[in-house]
Amino acid sequence: MSRPLLFTNARLVDPASGKETRGALLVKDGTIADLGASLKTAPDGADTIDAKGKVIAPGLVDMRAFLGEPGAEHRESIASGSLAAAAGGVTTVVSSPETNPAVDDPAIVDYLLRRARDTAIVNIHPAAALTKGLRGEEMTEIGLLKQAGAVCFTDGAKTIANARVLLRALTYARDFDALIVHHTEDPDLAGNGVMNAGEYASRLGLSGRTIEAETIILERDARLVRLTKSRYHAATITNRDSIDIARRAKDEGLSFTCGTSINHLSFNEQDIGDYRTFYKVAPPLRTEDDRLALAEAVRTGLIDVIVSDHTPQDVEQKRQPFAEASDGAIGIETMLAAGLRLVHADAVSLPVLLRAMSTRPAEILGLPGGRLEKGAAADLILFDPDEPFVLSPSALHSKSKNTPFDEARLQGRVLRTLVAGKTVYEYA
Amino acid sequence: MTANARPKLDFPHRHLLGIEGLSPFEMAHLLDLADEAVDLNRQVRKERKTLAGRTQINLFFENSTRTQSSFEIAGKRLGADVMNMAVASSSIKKGETLLDTAATLNAMHPDLIVVRHHAAGAVHLLARKVDCAVINAGDGAHEHPTQALLDALTIRRNKGRIEGLIVAICGDVLHSRVARSNIILLQALGARVRVIGPSTLLPRGIDRFGVEVFRNMREGLKDADIVMMLRLQLERMNGSFVPSVKEYFHFFGLDAEKLSWAKPDALVMHPGPMNRGVEIDSEVADGAQSLIREQVEMGVAVRMAVLEALARNLPNGGGVS
């Protein structure tokens, strides 16, 4: 049993309550034993750390990250991904089922949990595939997969184009109170588009993907959720019209939540600039107007969750002509610093940002975490929201380096990450 | 009440197209008749002459060895001339419509036609176009009245009553004509009916059928007197309605452990043929609480009762018993 740990002189931010206090926090036996302004003295034998006014908050809960196992260990492994997560302040990761083989069998969930137990330093929860082989045709064994430990069901970056398949899956999933997470992009309408459709794509001579590829599926899904009363989460919405659809679904009282990616909150289509493939993500980066609308929707809570959408790609996949390069960017290690850009720009407050990165995803997934309260697991981060730095890809822990923040100026550094009271990362 | 004392209008219907439309009194009357047939069937000499000189055609557009032979035996024991027509393999394949078939049959002057068809409502359509009595032996996912009656008879003989019993109908209710007929019949006779299955296999609006709906076997089986399992067609698996046989059996297949959630003296039924290891475990299917074999026996008796009741309403049928 490790010794109790007392953080003093901390700025305690609890995104669940939205409250900020100055004071101390005591970690004992893997949980938050006490916290607050009145907490002064450490128990006997405790280690004390002076937080020097920096922020202590719940560790981030990332609902969408690709960890490469099994089948793509060269891009990322559970070990390397969890190290990157810890360095980014992420204490809980939901791993994508788009592996090889896909996570469509309870035995693979079991394998992942064993691998995570043996090699990960943060909490890893597998998402299971919603359809067998991610083919969008036949639902997986949702009940058995959930019993095996899958926390949600998703075909990752693939959309279930066949509405009847999704209807049956939603209907079936409801009996098991299973959460369905869906990527909302009509593959036929998206076609061979490689960036947001519009003037900028026309100027670059690239084929575009309309926002309607996203909104039509999202609208369809909202109607299916209304029909089935299932628990549904749109993985990454990216534009103003999608926000309107989500608002209507929520106003109706449906169990309909949504997320967006840190990339879509950080960049717009023009960041692609000179055909920079690190900005090629799916769905594509949208306009600045859309980006601002997304930030506003995070502020109001209409967008529940911010994900890293961590998609490691090896050099060969990205060092291609833009149209031929693979989609995706890494982001688990930079999501907090990138999100803090919104805080520094006064677009959202710090508790609101952290709510979307910890409290809400934990609630939606039904996982502990995302709360700074007595008795909660001590999955914590200590960070300096103001420290500036230039991101050097070589300093990243991920196996792949396809970051759109390559050499970017960021402000906000994770100093220490704890999982169940144990320090798993410390900035040297 | 003896057969001779029974008034002619106890069953005032020309056809038996479904349980829907029958009064509880008529249902009970058919069950009483069937009780008598059970006694007859257990004797060495089983014949009766109720249908002597009558022609019964079993017109099966869908294969069903069990139901067809049950009707065949029932008709023969009552003295009818029984003819089986397996339409699936004959004229329909040559392009004849259902109404053509009806007209052709009608010209042969049968007295009773027993029809099974894959389309709901087909039996009703046919009944409007022929002059004889029509018995529905299963139309699509709509009704299977003689199955419901034989189930009710089996229950009544084993429990002494139907009123007040809790009957749990489990599995593929969506595609089950057996479930629909049973829900109507058992409720009319005073049972509390529950349906249990995954939402994908429950019909939309089932909660407005007056039944209690459960998606969880443990909850649905609690305090049940009768556990009625339904056959899961194999084509419903493979991802369309349920993910796999393994998952279906794990959550919805009846095994000894799940059966223990019902009343200790609960009885198990299945319309057959069974998928062992899919909707029911062999240990339960062959166990002491199983009534599955008895259901088959009751099937012949119920079909005799129905044939006899309808025969009375045929032209020149009065007074025959």
XYZ file of C-alpha atoms in Angstrom, chain B residues 1-305:
305
model
C -73.008 -32.606 -20.280
C -73.187 -35.399 -22.814
C -72.679 -34.936 -26.510
C -76.257 -35.746 -27.319
C -77.639 -33.136 -24.952
C -75.494 -30.347 -26.395
C -77.553 -27.760 -28.298
C -76.685 -27.259 -31.940
C -75.683 -23.605 -31.647
C -72.851 -24.126 -29.143
C -70.456 -23.263 -31.922
C -72.316 -21.077 -34.376
C -69.427 -20.471 -36.785
C -69.037 -21.694 -40.307
C -65.251 -21.535 -40.217
C -62.492 -21.516 -37.646
C -60.252 -18.780 -38.970
C -58.817 -17.660 -35.671
C -59.328 -17.455 -31.939
C -60.265 -13.829 -32.475
C -64.039 -13.658 -32.701
C -64.766 -16.628 -30.464
C -66.513 -16.069 -27.179
C -65.028 -17.562 -24.006
C -68.061 -19.826 -23.910
C -67.316 -21.127 -27.404
C -63.688 -21.665 -26.519
C -64.651 -23.627 -23.420
C -67.118 -25.608 -25.456
C -64.407 -26.656 -27.917
C -62.180 -27.655 -25.012
C -65.002 -29.737 -23.522
C -65.471 -31.478 -26.859
C -61.749 -32.089 -27.038
C -61.739 -33.607 -23.563
C -64.187 -36.181 -24.850
C -61.988 -36.825 -27.864
C -59.025 -37.456 -25.579
C -60.975 -40.207 -23.904
C -61.946 -41.660 -27.256
C -58.365 -41.550 -28.516
C -57.136 -43.495 -25.546
C -59.438 -46.407 -26.312
C -58.601 -49.306 -28.559
C -61.381 -48.468 -31.004
C -61.007 -44.803 -31.830
C -63.433 -44.328 -34.685
C -66.504 -42.202 -34.696
C -68.820 -41.608 -37.622
C -69.367 -37.879 -37.162
C -67.793 -37.051 -40.510
C -68.825 -40.162 -42.405
C -69.315 -39.274 -46.048
C -67.596 -35.922 -45.615
C -64.527 -34.899 -47.566
C -61.729 -33.075 -45.763
C -58.917 -31.542 -47.772
C -55.702 -30.571 -46.025
C -54.330 -27.771 -48.153
C -50.819 -26.963 -47.012
C -49.003 -24.173 -48.808
C -46.259 -24.524 -46.196
C -44.770 -27.785 -45.102
C -45.794 -28.993 -41.674
C -45.642 -32.720 -41.127
C -46.810 -32.483 -37.555
C -49.906 -30.308 -37.974
C -50.899 -31.941 -41.212
C -50.729 -35.473 -39.835
C -52.561 -34.346 -36.703
C -55.439 -33.042 -38.843
C -55.282 -36.149 -40.997
C -55.603 -38.487 -38.030
C -58.339 -36.325 -36.518
C -60.378 -36.407 -39.726
C -59.923 -40.121 -40.212
C -60.938 -40.955 -36.665
C -64.173 -39.076 -37.292
C -64.770 -41.046 -40.459
C -63.989 -38.353 -43.049
C -62.358 -38.991 -46.387
C -59.127 -37.069 -45.962
C -57.004 -35.863 -48.816
C -53.673 -34.079 -48.416
C -52.643 -31.494 -50.927
C -49.113 -30.223 -50.683
C -49.599 -27.116 -52.769
C -46.114 -25.855 -52.208
C -44.891 -28.420 -54.666
C -47.651 -28.359 -57.266
C -49.976 -25.944 -58.969
C -48.751 -22.801 -57.250
C -45.402 -23.356 -58.855
C -47.165 -23.375 -62.204
C -48.449 -19.859 -61.546
C -51.896 -20.525 -60.158
C -53.185 -17.917 -57.737
C -54.718 -18.671 -54.383
C -58.164 -17.846 -55.757
C -57.655 -20.175 -58.729
C -56.843 -22.903 -56.259
C -59.918 -22.052 -54.223
C -62.161 -22.213 -57.271
C -60.678 -25.513 -58.344
C -61.125 -27.024 -54.914
C -64.636 -25.686 -54.589
C -65.609 -27.449 -57.768
C -64.666 -30.724 -56.076
C -67.263 -30.080 -53.324
C -65.225 -30.707 -50.220
C -66.913 -30.283 -46.850
C -63.934 -29.101 -44.851
C -60.694 -27.508 -45.924
C -57.775 -27.220 -43.546
C -55.420 -24.513 -44.776
C -51.929 -23.455 -43.917
C -50.469 -20.537 -45.798
C -47.358 -18.410 -45.380
C -49.297 -15.153 -45.773
C -51.389 -13.672 -42.980
C -54.982 -13.332 -44.123
C -54.705 -15.867 -46.953
C -57.016 -18.256 -45.140
C -59.642 -15.536 -44.752
C -59.451 -14.764 -48.456
C -59.868 -18.395 -49.332
C -62.763 -18.820 -46.910
C -64.709 -16.138 -48.741
C -64.389 -17.999 -52.027
C -65.400 -21.521 -51.089
C -68.679 -22.998 -49.971
C -67.323 -25.362 -47.342
C -65.948 -24.922 -43.838
C -62.404 -23.638 -43.580
C -60.034 -24.257 -40.691
C -56.975 -22.116 -40.281
C -53.960 -24.317 -39.663
C -51.679 -21.289 -39.508
C -51.602 -18.164 -41.657
C -48.304 -16.335 -41.682
C -47.591 -14.629 -38.381
C -51.286 -14.140 -37.722
C -53.124 -17.025 -36.064
C -52.896 -20.737 -35.369
C -56.143 -21.365 -33.515
C -55.956 -25.134 -33.072
C -52.474 -24.800 -31.564
C -53.788 -22.304 -29.024
C -56.724 -24.569 -28.223
C -54.485 -27.590 -27.737
C -52.217 -25.524 -25.502
C -55.199 -24.397 -23.456
C -56.481 -27.956 -23.230
C -53.092 -29.186 -22.049
C -52.947 -26.478 -19.416
C -56.506 -27.044 -18.249
C -56.024 -30.776 -17.887
C -52.794 -30.351 -15.914
C -53.684 -27.381 -13.758
C -57.417 -27.960 -13.549
C -58.074 -24.393 -14.681
C -56.802 -21.562 -16.798
C -58.254 -18.657 -14.913
C -55.751 -16.905 -12.694
C -52.693 -18.709 -14.013
C -49.630 -16.753 -15.046
C -48.536 -17.866 -18.497
C -45.196 -16.633 -19.842
C -44.816 -16.838 -23.618
C -41.122 -16.578 -24.421
C -39.056 -15.948 -27.508
C -39.916 -14.948 -31.034
C -43.332 -13.417 -30.434
C -42.945 -11.174 -33.472
C -43.170 -13.968 -36.021
C -45.341 -16.311 -33.980
C -48.924 -17.062 -34.929
C -48.964 -19.418 -31.958
C -48.283 -16.522 -29.613
C -51.004 -14.330 -31.081
C -53.672 -17.016 -30.837
C -52.570 -17.982 -27.362
C -52.595 -14.418 -26.093
C -56.213 -13.976 -27.185
C -57.374 -17.365 -25.970
C -55.645 -17.477 -22.625
C -56.659 -13.948 -21.733
C -60.255 -14.657 -22.692
C -60.201 -17.625 -20.326
C -58.826 -15.547 -17.488
C -55.091 -16.171 -17.516
C -52.506 -13.458 -16.942
C -50.307 -13.541 -19.992
C -46.749 -12.297 -20.145
C -44.501 -12.139 -23.159
C -40.744 -12.266 -22.840
C -38.185 -11.726 -25.557
C -35.636 -9.348 -26.969
C -37.227 -6.159 -28.263
C -36.295 -7.135 -31.816
C -38.593 -10.150 -31.511
C -41.527 -8.399 -29.871
C -44.176 -6.863 -32.119
C -44.620 -3.118 -31.977
C -47.551 -2.240 -29.731
C -47.537 -5.605 -27.953
C -47.968 -3.748 -24.671
C -51.456 -2.814 -25.869
C -52.449 -6.473 -26.257
C -53.214 -6.568 -22.564
C -50.101 -8.585 -21.799
C -47.216 -7.780 -19.513
C -44.013 -7.334 -21.504
C -40.588 -8.383 -20.285
C -37.204 -8.267 -21.953
C -35.540 -10.212 -19.220
C -36.245 -13.876 -18.530
C -35.584 -13.660 -14.828
C -38.173 -10.932 -14.332
C -40.668 -12.405 -16.768
C -40.566 -15.931 -15.381
C -41.010 -14.924 -11.768
C -44.098 -16.681 -10.349
C -45.090 -18.083 -13.747
C -47.288 -21.199 -13.714
C -46.732 -22.000 -17.370
C -43.624 -21.319 -19.439
C -44.441 -21.486 -23.106
C -41.378 -21.435 -25.333
C -41.565 -20.458 -28.989
C -39.519 -21.796 -31.827
C -36.825 -19.469 -33.133
C -36.485 -19.814 -36.884
C -32.846 -20.136 -37.762
C -33.060 -17.375 -40.330
C -33.877 -14.926 -37.522
C -30.352 -15.317 -36.276
C -27.172 -14.312 -37.997
C -27.553 -10.726 -37.052
C -30.974 -9.908 -38.328
C -32.980 -10.051 -35.132
C -30.578 -11.589 -32.656
C -26.813 -11.726 -32.911
C -26.192 -15.449 -32.567
C -27.492 -18.755 -31.272
C -24.991 -18.545 -28.458
C -26.227 -15.151 -27.276
C -29.884 -16.074 -27.747
C -29.559 -19.223 -25.691
C -27.568 -17.431 -23.015
C -30.215 -14.771 -22.445
C -33.464 -16.306 -23.685
C -33.018 -20.074 -23.917
C -34.861 -22.033 -21.240
C -32.559 -24.127 -19.126
C -33.000 -25.568 -15.664
C -31.527 -22.511 -14.021
C -33.888 -20.087 -15.751
C -36.824 -22.417 -15.167
C -36.064 -22.293 -11.451
C -37.082 -18.628 -11.495
C -40.673 -19.669 -12.243
C -42.953 -21.352 -9.699
C -41.602 -24.707 -8.468
C -44.536 -26.503 -10.106
C -44.361 -24.506 -13.330
C -44.956 -26.481 -16.497
C -43.070 -26.116 -19.748
C -44.631 -26.095 -23.189
C -43.387 -25.792 -26.750
C -45.377 -25.957 -30.003
C -42.592 -27.889 -31.688
C -40.516 -28.669 -33.505
C -37.912 -27.666 -30.960
C -34.474 -26.213 -31.538
C -32.655 -27.871 -28.698
C -29.885 -25.641 -27.414
C -31.435 -22.589 -29.022
C -34.707 -21.791 -27.303
C -34.765 -24.775 -24.970
C -32.297 -27.042 -23.284
C -32.751 -30.803 -23.667
C -32.735 -31.276 -19.925
C -35.840 -29.100 -19.658
C -37.504 -30.318 -22.841
C -37.337 -33.906 -21.652
C -37.700 -33.128 -17.959
C -40.464 -33.816 -15.486
C -42.021 -30.382 -15.895
C -42.345 -30.690 -19.655
C -45.753 -31.101 -21.288
C -44.379 -31.077 -24.807
C -45.331 -34.640 -25.721
C -48.743 -34.288 -24.168
C -49.354 -31.256 -26.368
C -49.055 -33.473 -29.421
C -51.706 -35.835 -28.060
C -53.997 -32.930 -27.270
C -53.483 -31.671 -30.805
C -55.354 -34.594 -32.328
C -58.174 -34.265 -29.810
C -58.584 -30.532 -30.351
C -58.655 -30.957 -34.122
C -61.300 -33.627 -33.768
C -63.321 -31.252 -31.620
